[in-house]
Structure formats: structure tokens, C-alpha cells
């Protein structure tokens, strides 16, 4: 029994030394060995479990190996998390539309659609994006989580050498939470103050008016057209406002110039 145990321990030591050498020299083989021998499958969705010791950690150089060239698998990273998209080679393979994303984290391009200019220092710098773009990234993340196999994390902006979230990652998640909260509030306001119908003509400029279905919201009231200012006062839209809400302090609304305050349609020229 002691002899067997000694051989077993030697075999384990040899395996560990071999794995370290492969990790340095052959990242593809190392990734495959680790996913087979050390990775623990989540039987619920077939993905390697996120947020634990089973996560693979990729340097940017290692991730770049998985670009679909010469028979390699195709991995891409989004917000620092790596997904295997090999099964959609017709989209992500060499020569196809989204090969730009293969073997790298180009999170920003998911919302800018700039597939020509890759600047490594800026490609995953998402904190400069505004709320709508951040929401778009969160939706992309949900899509990749639901469709593709999760492989691990990229060491860099979002995760450190131990696979733990960085301050950058935590700040992005806080911004994403705030963006989703703002989006929820905006939708609530849109339900309460639905959009006007709108059209434009060369002779009269813009024509806005309210009906019982304007803004795609079926209701039993019509309302009056008003300029409604966004939560940050940056965006203005035409909203249909109930009579009892014309003096609201909930949002900033203003009547259209040269339009009767109780008219259900208004015209205004283009400046």
C-alpha cells in the first residue's frame, strides 16, 4: 500500500509539473487539460461554474490564441468574461462578420459597431459609455450567458490574477445597476405620459397630436401635447398629458409656443 501511494504521489507531481509547462508554452493544450480534469460542469446549463476556483484565467496573450485560425477554437470576451463561440464559426470565424471579436475583449465595439479600429487600451474601457450603451452591454451579456459556454475570465480591467473582481468591475456593475434603475423609471414615465403622434411636412414643419392610442399606449383618455424634458433635462419629447397632470411637479413639461393650451394638436416650425 505504501509503495502504491508513493507511485501515486509521484504521478500527481509529474502531472502538475507538466500542466505548468503547458500553461506557459501551450495555452491551448493547458486550457483543454484544465477544463477536462479540473473543471466542474454545472449540470443545469452545461457551463463551467462562474465565480469559483474552477474558472479559467486567461492573459490577453493566451486568449488571443483562441481566434479560430488553423483549427483553433473561437473564444471571445465580453466585460472580462470568456465564452466559447466556436459553434457559430459562420459568424465569428476567419473572414466572417464578427471575427473582429475573436480572441479578445472588444466590449466597446458591441455598442459602437466599429469593427475596423482596434485599440487594445480602449477596446474594453466601458466606463466612458453612457447609460443606453451600458444597458446594451448588459443585454449582450445576458445573451452570451444564455447561448454560449462560459470558459473563464480575462486578467485585466475586470478581474485580477486571482479571478476576483477589480474596482473597475465593481464600478461598472454599480453604473449598470443605476442605468437599469433609470431605464425602469423612464419607462414608468412613458406609461404615464405616452408619446404623441408626430409627422413633418415641408410647409408646416412638425405636427404633434394625441389620440387614445398615441405612443402605442391604448387608453381611455386623449391628453394634450406638451414638451416633456428628460430626467437629466437633456432630452425632450412630445408627451400626451392628462388634464389633471398639466400642473405636475413630477416632471418638467412646457406647452408648445403658439398652441392653445387645451388643443389636442400643435404645429411648430423647424428652426
mmCIF file of C-alpha atoms in Angstrom:
data_model
loop_
_atom_site.group_PDB
_atom_site.id
_atom_site.type_symbol
_atom_site.label_atom_id
_atom_site.label_comp_id
_atom_site.label_asym_id
_atom_site.label_seq_id
_atom_site.Cartn_x
_atom_site.Cartn_y
_atom_site.Cartn_z
ATOM 1 C CA UNK A 1 0.000 0.000 0.000
ATOM 2 C CA UNK A 2 2.876 2.404 0.845
ATOM 3 C CA UNK A 3 4.581 1.622 -2.470
ATOM 4 C CA UNK A 4 1.363 2.276 -4.388
ATOM 5 C CA UNK A 5 0.810 5.560 -2.549
ATOM 6 C CA UNK A 6 4.360 6.659 -3.353
ATOM 7 C CA UNK A 7 3.873 5.975 -7.066
ATOM 8 C CA UNK A 8 0.531 7.777 -6.979
ATOM 9 C CA UNK A 9 2.055 10.901 -5.400
ATOM 10 C CA UNK A 10 4.890 10.888 -7.934
ATOM 11 C CA UNK A 11 2.349 10.641 -10.764
ATOM 12 C CA UNK A 12 0.395 13.588 -9.356
ATOM 13 C CA UNK A 13 3.616 15.650 -9.066
ATOM 14 C CA UNK A 14 4.551 14.858 -12.666
ATOM 15 C CA UNK A 15 1.057 15.866 -13.816
ATOM 16 C CA UNK A 16 1.275 19.209 -12.004
ATOM 17 C CA UNK A 17 4.754 19.979 -13.426
ATOM 18 C CA UNK A 18 3.564 19.027 -16.920
ATOM 19 C CA UNK A 19 0.485 21.251 -16.552
ATOM 20 C CA UNK A 20 2.630 24.238 -15.517
ATOM 21 C CA UNK A 21 4.922 23.769 -18.534
ATOM 22 C CA UNK A 22 1.942 23.503 -20.863
ATOM 23 C CA UNK A 23 0.395 26.603 -19.327
ATOM 24 C CA UNK A 24 3.477 28.586 -20.282
ATOM 25 C CA UNK A 25 4.245 27.021 -23.660
ATOM 26 C CA UNK A 26 0.947 25.740 -24.988
ATOM 27 C CA UNK A 27 -2.008 27.676 -23.570
ATOM 28 C CA UNK A 28 -4.492 25.889 -25.819
ATOM 29 C CA UNK A 29 -3.498 22.422 -24.523
ATOM 30 C CA UNK A 30 -3.408 23.706 -20.941
ATOM 31 C CA UNK A 31 -6.892 25.140 -21.261
ATOM 32 C CA UNK A 32 -8.196 21.854 -22.631
ATOM 33 C CA UNK A 33 -6.489 19.799 -19.884
ATOM 34 C CA UNK A 34 -7.781 22.047 -17.150
ATOM 35 C CA UNK A 35 -11.325 22.062 -18.438
ATOM 36 C CA UNK A 36 -11.270 18.238 -18.667
ATOM 37 C CA UNK A 37 -9.504 17.359 -15.422
ATOM 38 C CA UNK A 38 -10.202 20.240 -13.104
ATOM 39 C CA UNK A 39 -13.295 21.917 -14.495
ATOM 40 C CA UNK A 40 -16.537 21.003 -12.779
ATOM 41 C CA UNK A 41 -19.544 21.164 -15.050
ATOM 42 C CA UNK A 42 -22.737 22.835 -13.924
ATOM 43 C CA UNK A 43 -25.296 20.249 -14.925
ATOM 44 C CA UNK A 44 -28.040 22.852 -15.011
ATOM 45 C CA UNK A 45 -26.667 24.721 -18.020
ATOM 46 C CA UNK A 46 -23.536 22.875 -19.164
ATOM 47 C CA UNK A 47 -21.279 25.831 -18.336
ATOM 48 C CA UNK A 48 -18.191 25.863 -16.159
ATOM 49 C CA UNK A 49 -19.310 27.296 -12.843
ATOM 50 C CA UNK A 50 -18.702 31.033 -12.595
ATOM 51 C CA UNK A 51 -17.300 32.726 -9.538
ATOM 52 C CA UNK A 52 -15.352 29.806 -8.060
ATOM 53 C CA UNK A 53 -11.971 28.052 -8.273
ATOM 54 C CA UNK A 54 -12.981 26.254 -11.476
ATOM 55 C CA UNK A 55 -12.800 29.449 -13.529
ATOM 56 C CA UNK A 56 -10.034 29.504 -16.110
ATOM 57 C CA UNK A 57 -7.916 32.652 -16.087
ATOM 58 C CA UNK A 58 -6.617 33.946 -19.410
ATOM 59 C CA UNK A 59 -3.964 36.540 -20.067
ATOM 60 C CA UNK A 60 -4.712 38.653 -23.129
ATOM 61 C CA UNK A 61 -1.990 36.758 -24.979
ATOM 62 C CA UNK A 62 -3.495 33.393 -24.087
ATOM 63 C CA UNK A 63 -6.976 34.489 -25.120
ATOM 64 C CA UNK A 64 -5.617 35.630 -28.460
ATOM 65 C CA UNK A 65 -4.599 32.019 -29.193
ATOM 66 C CA UNK A 66 -8.283 31.082 -29.437
ATOM 67 C CA UNK A 67 -9.079 33.042 -32.594
ATOM 68 C CA UNK A 68 -10.362 30.271 -34.850
ATOM 69 C CA UNK A 69 -7.304 30.324 -37.097
ATOM 70 C CA UNK A 70 -5.745 26.984 -38.128
ATOM 71 C CA UNK A 71 -8.433 24.942 -36.426
ATOM 72 C CA UNK A 72 -8.263 26.701 -33.076
ATOM 73 C CA UNK A 73 -11.469 27.076 -31.023
ATOM 74 C CA UNK A 74 -13.031 30.535 -31.090
ATOM 75 C CA UNK A 75 -13.281 32.360 -27.779
ATOM 76 C CA UNK A 76 -14.247 35.956 -27.181
ATOM 77 C CA UNK A 77 -14.518 38.028 -24.033
ATOM 78 C CA UNK A 78 -17.263 40.398 -23.030
ATOM 79 C CA UNK A 79 -16.837 42.510 -19.899
ATOM 80 C CA UNK A 80 -13.878 40.347 -18.947
ATOM 81 C CA UNK A 81 -15.735 37.025 -19.164
ATOM 82 C CA UNK A 82 -14.763 34.468 -21.810
ATOM 83 C CA UNK A 83 -17.223 32.488 -23.950
ATOM 84 C CA UNK A 84 -16.705 29.688 -26.453
ATOM 85 C CA UNK A 85 -18.450 30.723 -29.686
ATOM 86 C CA UNK A 86 -16.877 28.021 -31.859
ATOM 87 C CA UNK A 87 -20.255 26.551 -32.788
ATOM 88 C CA UNK A 88 -21.104 29.806 -34.580
ATOM 89 C CA UNK A 89 -17.997 29.779 -36.735
ATOM 90 C CA UNK A 90 -20.063 31.166 -39.622
ATOM 91 C CA UNK A 91 -20.294 34.413 -37.662
ATOM 92 C CA UNK A 92 -17.052 34.514 -35.669
ATOM 93 C CA UNK A 93 -14.684 32.518 -37.849
ATOM 94 C CA UNK A 94 -11.919 33.968 -40.004
ATOM 95 C CA UNK A 95 -13.349 36.019 -42.866
ATOM 96 C CA UNK A 96 -16.804 36.340 -41.293
ATOM 97 C CA UNK A 97 -18.615 39.396 -39.953
ATOM 98 C CA UNK A 98 -17.758 39.139 -36.256
ATOM 99 C CA UNK A 99 -14.263 37.670 -36.443
ATOM 100 C CA UNK A 100 -13.177 41.058 -35.098
ATOM 101 C CA UNK A 101 -14.224 39.845 -31.632
ATOM 102 C CA UNK A 102 -12.357 36.521 -31.767
ATOM 103 C CA UNK A 103 -9.575 36.063 -29.229
ATOM 104 C CA UNK A 104 -10.028 39.409 -27.491
ATOM 105 C CA UNK A 105 -12.215 41.567 -25.277
ATOM 106 C CA UNK A 106 -13.641 44.262 -27.520
ATOM 107 C CA UNK A 107 -16.649 45.073 -25.346
ATOM 108 C CA UNK A 108 -16.957 48.670 -26.551
ATOM 109 C CA UNK A 109 -17.450 47.544 -30.167
ATOM 110 C CA UNK A 110 -20.602 45.665 -29.166
ATOM 111 C CA UNK A 111 -22.306 49.056 -28.873
ATOM 112 C CA UNK A 112 -20.277 51.223 -31.266
ATOM 113 C CA UNK A 113 -20.219 48.606 -34.083
ATOM 114 C CA UNK A 114 -16.744 49.841 -35.020
ATOM 115 C CA UNK A 115 -15.165 46.624 -36.314
ATOM 116 C CA UNK A 116 -12.232 48.282 -38.092
ATOM 117 C CA UNK A 117 -10.319 50.171 -35.441
ATOM 118 C CA UNK A 118 -8.989 48.046 -32.571
ATOM 119 C CA UNK A 119 -7.049 49.938 -29.928
ATOM 120 C CA UNK A 120 -6.242 47.486 -27.144
ATOM 121 C CA UNK A 121 -6.123 50.091 -24.367
ATOM 122 C CA UNK A 122 -9.622 51.334 -25.244
ATOM 123 C CA UNK A 123 -11.373 48.220 -26.547
ATOM 124 C CA UNK A 124 -12.739 47.156 -23.146
ATOM 125 C CA UNK A 125 -12.851 50.579 -21.462
ATOM 126 C CA UNK A 126 -16.605 50.723 -20.925
ATOM 127 C CA UNK A 127 -16.829 53.272 -18.108
ATOM 128 C CA UNK A 128 -16.837 56.120 -20.623
ATOM 129 C CA UNK A 129 -20.096 54.847 -22.140
ATOM 130 C CA UNK A 130 -23.453 56.439 -21.375
ATOM 131 C CA UNK A 131 -26.425 54.687 -19.791
ATOM 132 C CA UNK A 132 -28.097 53.431 -23.006
ATOM 133 C CA UNK A 133 -24.822 51.858 -24.165
ATOM 134 C CA UNK A 134 -24.256 50.267 -20.752
ATOM 135 C CA UNK A 135 -27.754 48.779 -20.865
ATOM 136 C CA UNK A 136 -26.990 47.423 -24.328
ATOM 137 C CA UNK A 137 -23.849 45.727 -22.987
ATOM 138 C CA UNK A 138 -25.825 44.146 -20.146
ATOM 139 C CA UNK A 139 -28.288 42.764 -22.702
ATOM 140 C CA UNK A 140 -25.388 41.375 -24.757
ATOM 141 C CA UNK A 141 -24.007 39.771 -21.612
ATOM 142 C CA UNK A 142 -27.348 38.077 -20.907
ATOM 143 C CA UNK A 143 -27.409 36.830 -24.488
ATOM 144 C CA UNK A 144 -23.936 35.290 -24.293
ATOM 145 C CA UNK A 145 -24.628 33.715 -20.904
ATOM 146 C CA UNK A 146 -27.758 32.054 -22.265
ATOM 147 C CA UNK A 147 -26.336 30.874 -25.598
ATOM 148 C CA UNK A 148 -22.643 30.048 -25.228
ATOM 149 C CA UNK A 149 -20.396 28.043 -22.914
ATOM 150 C CA UNK A 150 -18.690 30.166 -20.292
ATOM 151 C CA UNK A 151 -14.946 29.408 -20.098
ATOM 152 C CA UNK A 152 -13.435 31.794 -17.569
ATOM 153 C CA UNK A 153 -12.100 35.314 -17.099
ATOM 154 C CA UNK A 154 -9.509 37.631 -18.619
ATOM 155 C CA UNK A 155 -6.882 39.014 -16.286
ATOM 156 C CA UNK A 156 -7.045 42.771 -16.743
ATOM 157 C CA UNK A 157 -9.583 45.527 -16.218
ATOM 158 C CA UNK A 158 -12.390 43.446 -14.782
ATOM 159 C CA UNK A 159 -10.638 40.608 -12.918
ATOM 160 C CA UNK A 160 -7.283 40.312 -11.166
ATOM 161 C CA UNK A 161 -4.739 37.496 -11.236
ATOM 162 C CA UNK A 162 -6.822 35.556 -8.686
ATOM 163 C CA UNK A 163 -10.018 35.908 -10.698
ATOM 164 C CA UNK A 164 -11.577 38.322 -8.232
ATOM 165 C CA UNK A 165 -13.481 41.422 -9.428
ATOM 166 C CA UNK A 166 -11.426 44.599 -9.656
ATOM 167 C CA UNK A 167 -12.535 48.060 -8.546
ATOM 168 C CA UNK A 168 -13.180 48.751 -12.221
ATOM 169 C CA UNK A 169 -15.579 45.799 -12.447
ATOM 170 C CA UNK A 170 -17.392 46.859 -9.279
ATOM 171 C CA UNK A 171 -17.749 50.401 -10.567
ATOM 172 C CA UNK A 172 -19.147 49.167 -13.881
ATOM 173 C CA UNK A 173 -21.708 46.969 -12.101
ATOM 174 C CA UNK A 174 -22.790 49.940 -9.984
ATOM 175 C CA UNK A 175 -23.198 52.029 -13.146
ATOM 176 C CA UNK A 176 -25.170 49.203 -14.785
ATOM 177 C CA UNK A 177 -27.489 48.967 -11.792
ATOM 178 C CA UNK A 178 -28.056 52.714 -11.881
ATOM 179 C CA UNK A 179 -28.691 52.605 -15.645
ATOM 180 C CA UNK A 180 -31.279 49.849 -15.227
ATOM 181 C CA UNK A 181 -32.980 51.824 -12.428
ATOM 182 C CA UNK A 182 -33.096 54.940 -14.630
ATOM 183 C CA UNK A 183 -34.472 52.887 -17.517
ATOM 184 C CA UNK A 184 -37.210 51.499 -15.272
ATOM 185 C CA UNK A 185 -38.163 54.996 -14.133
ATOM 186 C CA UNK A 186 -38.176 56.303 -17.692
ATOM 187 C CA UNK A 187 -40.486 53.502 -18.754
ATOM 188 C CA UNK A 188 -42.841 54.296 -15.879
ATOM 189 C CA UNK A 189 -42.938 57.926 -17.027
ATOM 190 C CA UNK A 190 -43.577 56.828 -20.604
ATOM 191 C CA UNK A 191 -46.519 54.744 -19.441
ATOM 192 C CA UNK A 192 -47.937 57.700 -17.543
ATOM 193 C CA UNK A 193 -47.039 60.311 -20.187
ATOM 194 C CA UNK A 194 -47.184 58.440 -23.522
ATOM 195 C CA UNK A 195 -45.608 59.803 -26.689
ATOM 196 C CA UNK A 196 -47.561 61.986 -29.090
ATOM 197 C CA UNK A 197 -48.126 61.127 -32.723
ATOM 198 C CA UNK A 198 -45.726 63.148 -34.843
ATOM 199 C CA UNK A 199 -45.267 63.983 -38.514
ATOM 200 C CA UNK A 200 -43.336 66.535 -40.528
ATOM 201 C CA UNK A 201 -44.133 68.428 -43.704
ATOM 202 C CA UNK A 202 -42.196 70.971 -45.720
ATOM 203 C CA UNK A 203 -44.928 73.573 -45.459
ATOM 204 C CA UNK A 204 -45.919 73.419 -41.788
ATOM 205 C CA UNK A 205 -42.985 71.791 -40.012
ATOM 206 C CA UNK A 206 -43.774 69.375 -37.198
ATOM 207 C CA UNK A 207 -47.321 68.341 -36.351
ATOM 208 C CA UNK A 208 -47.876 66.633 -32.976
ATOM 209 C CA UNK A 209 -51.192 65.320 -31.705
ATOM 210 C CA UNK A 210 -52.725 62.997 -29.140
ATOM 211 C CA UNK A 211 -55.220 60.159 -29.512
ATOM 212 C CA UNK A 212 -56.384 57.272 -27.335
ATOM 213 C CA UNK A 213 -53.605 55.116 -28.804
ATOM 214 C CA UNK A 214 -50.750 57.562 -29.469
ATOM 215 C CA UNK A 215 -47.369 56.348 -28.364
ATOM 216 C CA UNK A 216 -48.606 52.788 -28.780
ATOM 217 C CA UNK A 217 -50.436 53.007 -25.440
ATOM 218 C CA UNK A 218 -54.115 52.076 -25.597
ATOM 219 C CA UNK A 219 -56.086 54.068 -23.025
ATOM 220 C CA UNK A 220 -59.459 55.716 -22.332
ATOM 221 C CA UNK A 221 -58.179 59.293 -22.423
ATOM 222 C CA UNK A 222 -56.541 61.512 -25.065
ATOM 223 C CA UNK A 223 -54.476 64.209 -23.332
ATOM 224 C CA UNK A 224 -52.750 67.370 -24.508
ATOM 225 C CA UNK A 225 -49.376 67.684 -26.303
ATOM 226 C CA UNK A 226 -46.588 69.005 -24.102
ATOM 227 C CA UNK A 227 -42.819 69.195 -24.315
ATOM 228 C CA UNK A 228 -41.541 66.786 -21.658
ATOM 229 C CA UNK A 229 -37.932 67.107 -20.509
ATOM 230 C CA UNK A 230 -35.951 64.007 -19.581
ATOM 231 C CA UNK A 231 -34.699 63.257 -16.077
ATOM 232 C CA UNK A 232 -31.389 64.900 -16.947
ATOM 233 C CA UNK A 233 -33.125 67.721 -18.886
ATOM 234 C CA UNK A 234 -31.051 66.753 -21.908
ATOM 235 C CA UNK A 235 -33.755 65.006 -23.950
ATOM 236 C CA UNK A 236 -37.076 66.483 -24.970
ATOM 237 C CA UNK A 237 -40.022 64.572 -26.363
ATOM 238 C CA UNK A 238 -43.660 65.276 -27.068
ATOM 239 C CA UNK A 239 -45.893 63.658 -24.435
ATOM 240 C CA UNK A 240 -49.647 63.412 -24.056
ATOM 241 C CA UNK A 241 -50.628 64.735 -20.644
ATOM 242 C CA UNK A 242 -53.900 64.231 -18.802
ATOM 243 C CA UNK A 243 -55.791 67.337 -17.769
ATOM 244 C CA UNK A 244 -55.190 66.647 -14.048
ATOM 245 C CA UNK A 245 -51.423 66.345 -14.649
ATOM 246 C CA UNK A 246 -50.917 69.610 -16.513
ATOM 247 C CA UNK A 247 -49.596 71.248 -13.325
ATOM 248 C CA UNK A 248 -47.458 68.308 -12.230
ATOM 249 C CA UNK A 249 -44.142 68.740 -10.437
ATOM 250 C CA UNK A 250 -43.151 65.145 -11.149
ATOM 251 C CA UNK A 251 -41.552 66.079 -14.455
ATOM 252 C CA UNK A 252 -40.788 69.262 -16.348
ATOM 253 C CA UNK A 253 -43.424 69.922 -19.018
ATOM 254 C CA UNK A 254 -43.947 73.014 -21.119
ATOM 255 C CA UNK A 255 -46.629 73.952 -23.657
ATOM 256 C CA UNK A 256 -45.772 74.447 -27.308
ATOM 257 C CA UNK A 257 -45.453 78.036 -28.474
ATOM 258 C CA UNK A 258 -48.421 79.439 -30.397
ATOM 259 C CA UNK A 259 -50.596 76.454 -29.487
ATOM 260 C CA UNK A 260 -53.770 76.626 -27.417
ATOM 261 C CA UNK A 261 -53.181 75.001 -24.018
ATOM 262 C CA UNK A 262 -56.259 72.791 -24.440
ATOM 263 C CA UNK A 263 -55.686 71.864 -28.063
ATOM 264 C CA UNK A 264 -55.029 68.184 -28.757
ATOM 265 C CA UNK A 265 -52.723 69.016 -31.656
ATOM 266 C CA UNK A 266 -49.949 71.544 -32.210
ATOM 267 C CA UNK A 267 -47.727 72.694 -35.052
ATOM 268 C CA UNK A 268 -44.233 74.084 -34.694
ATOM 269 C CA UNK A 269 -41.646 75.040 -37.315
ATOM 270 C CA UNK A 270 -38.117 73.695 -37.602
ATOM 271 C CA UNK A 271 -35.558 76.268 -36.511
#
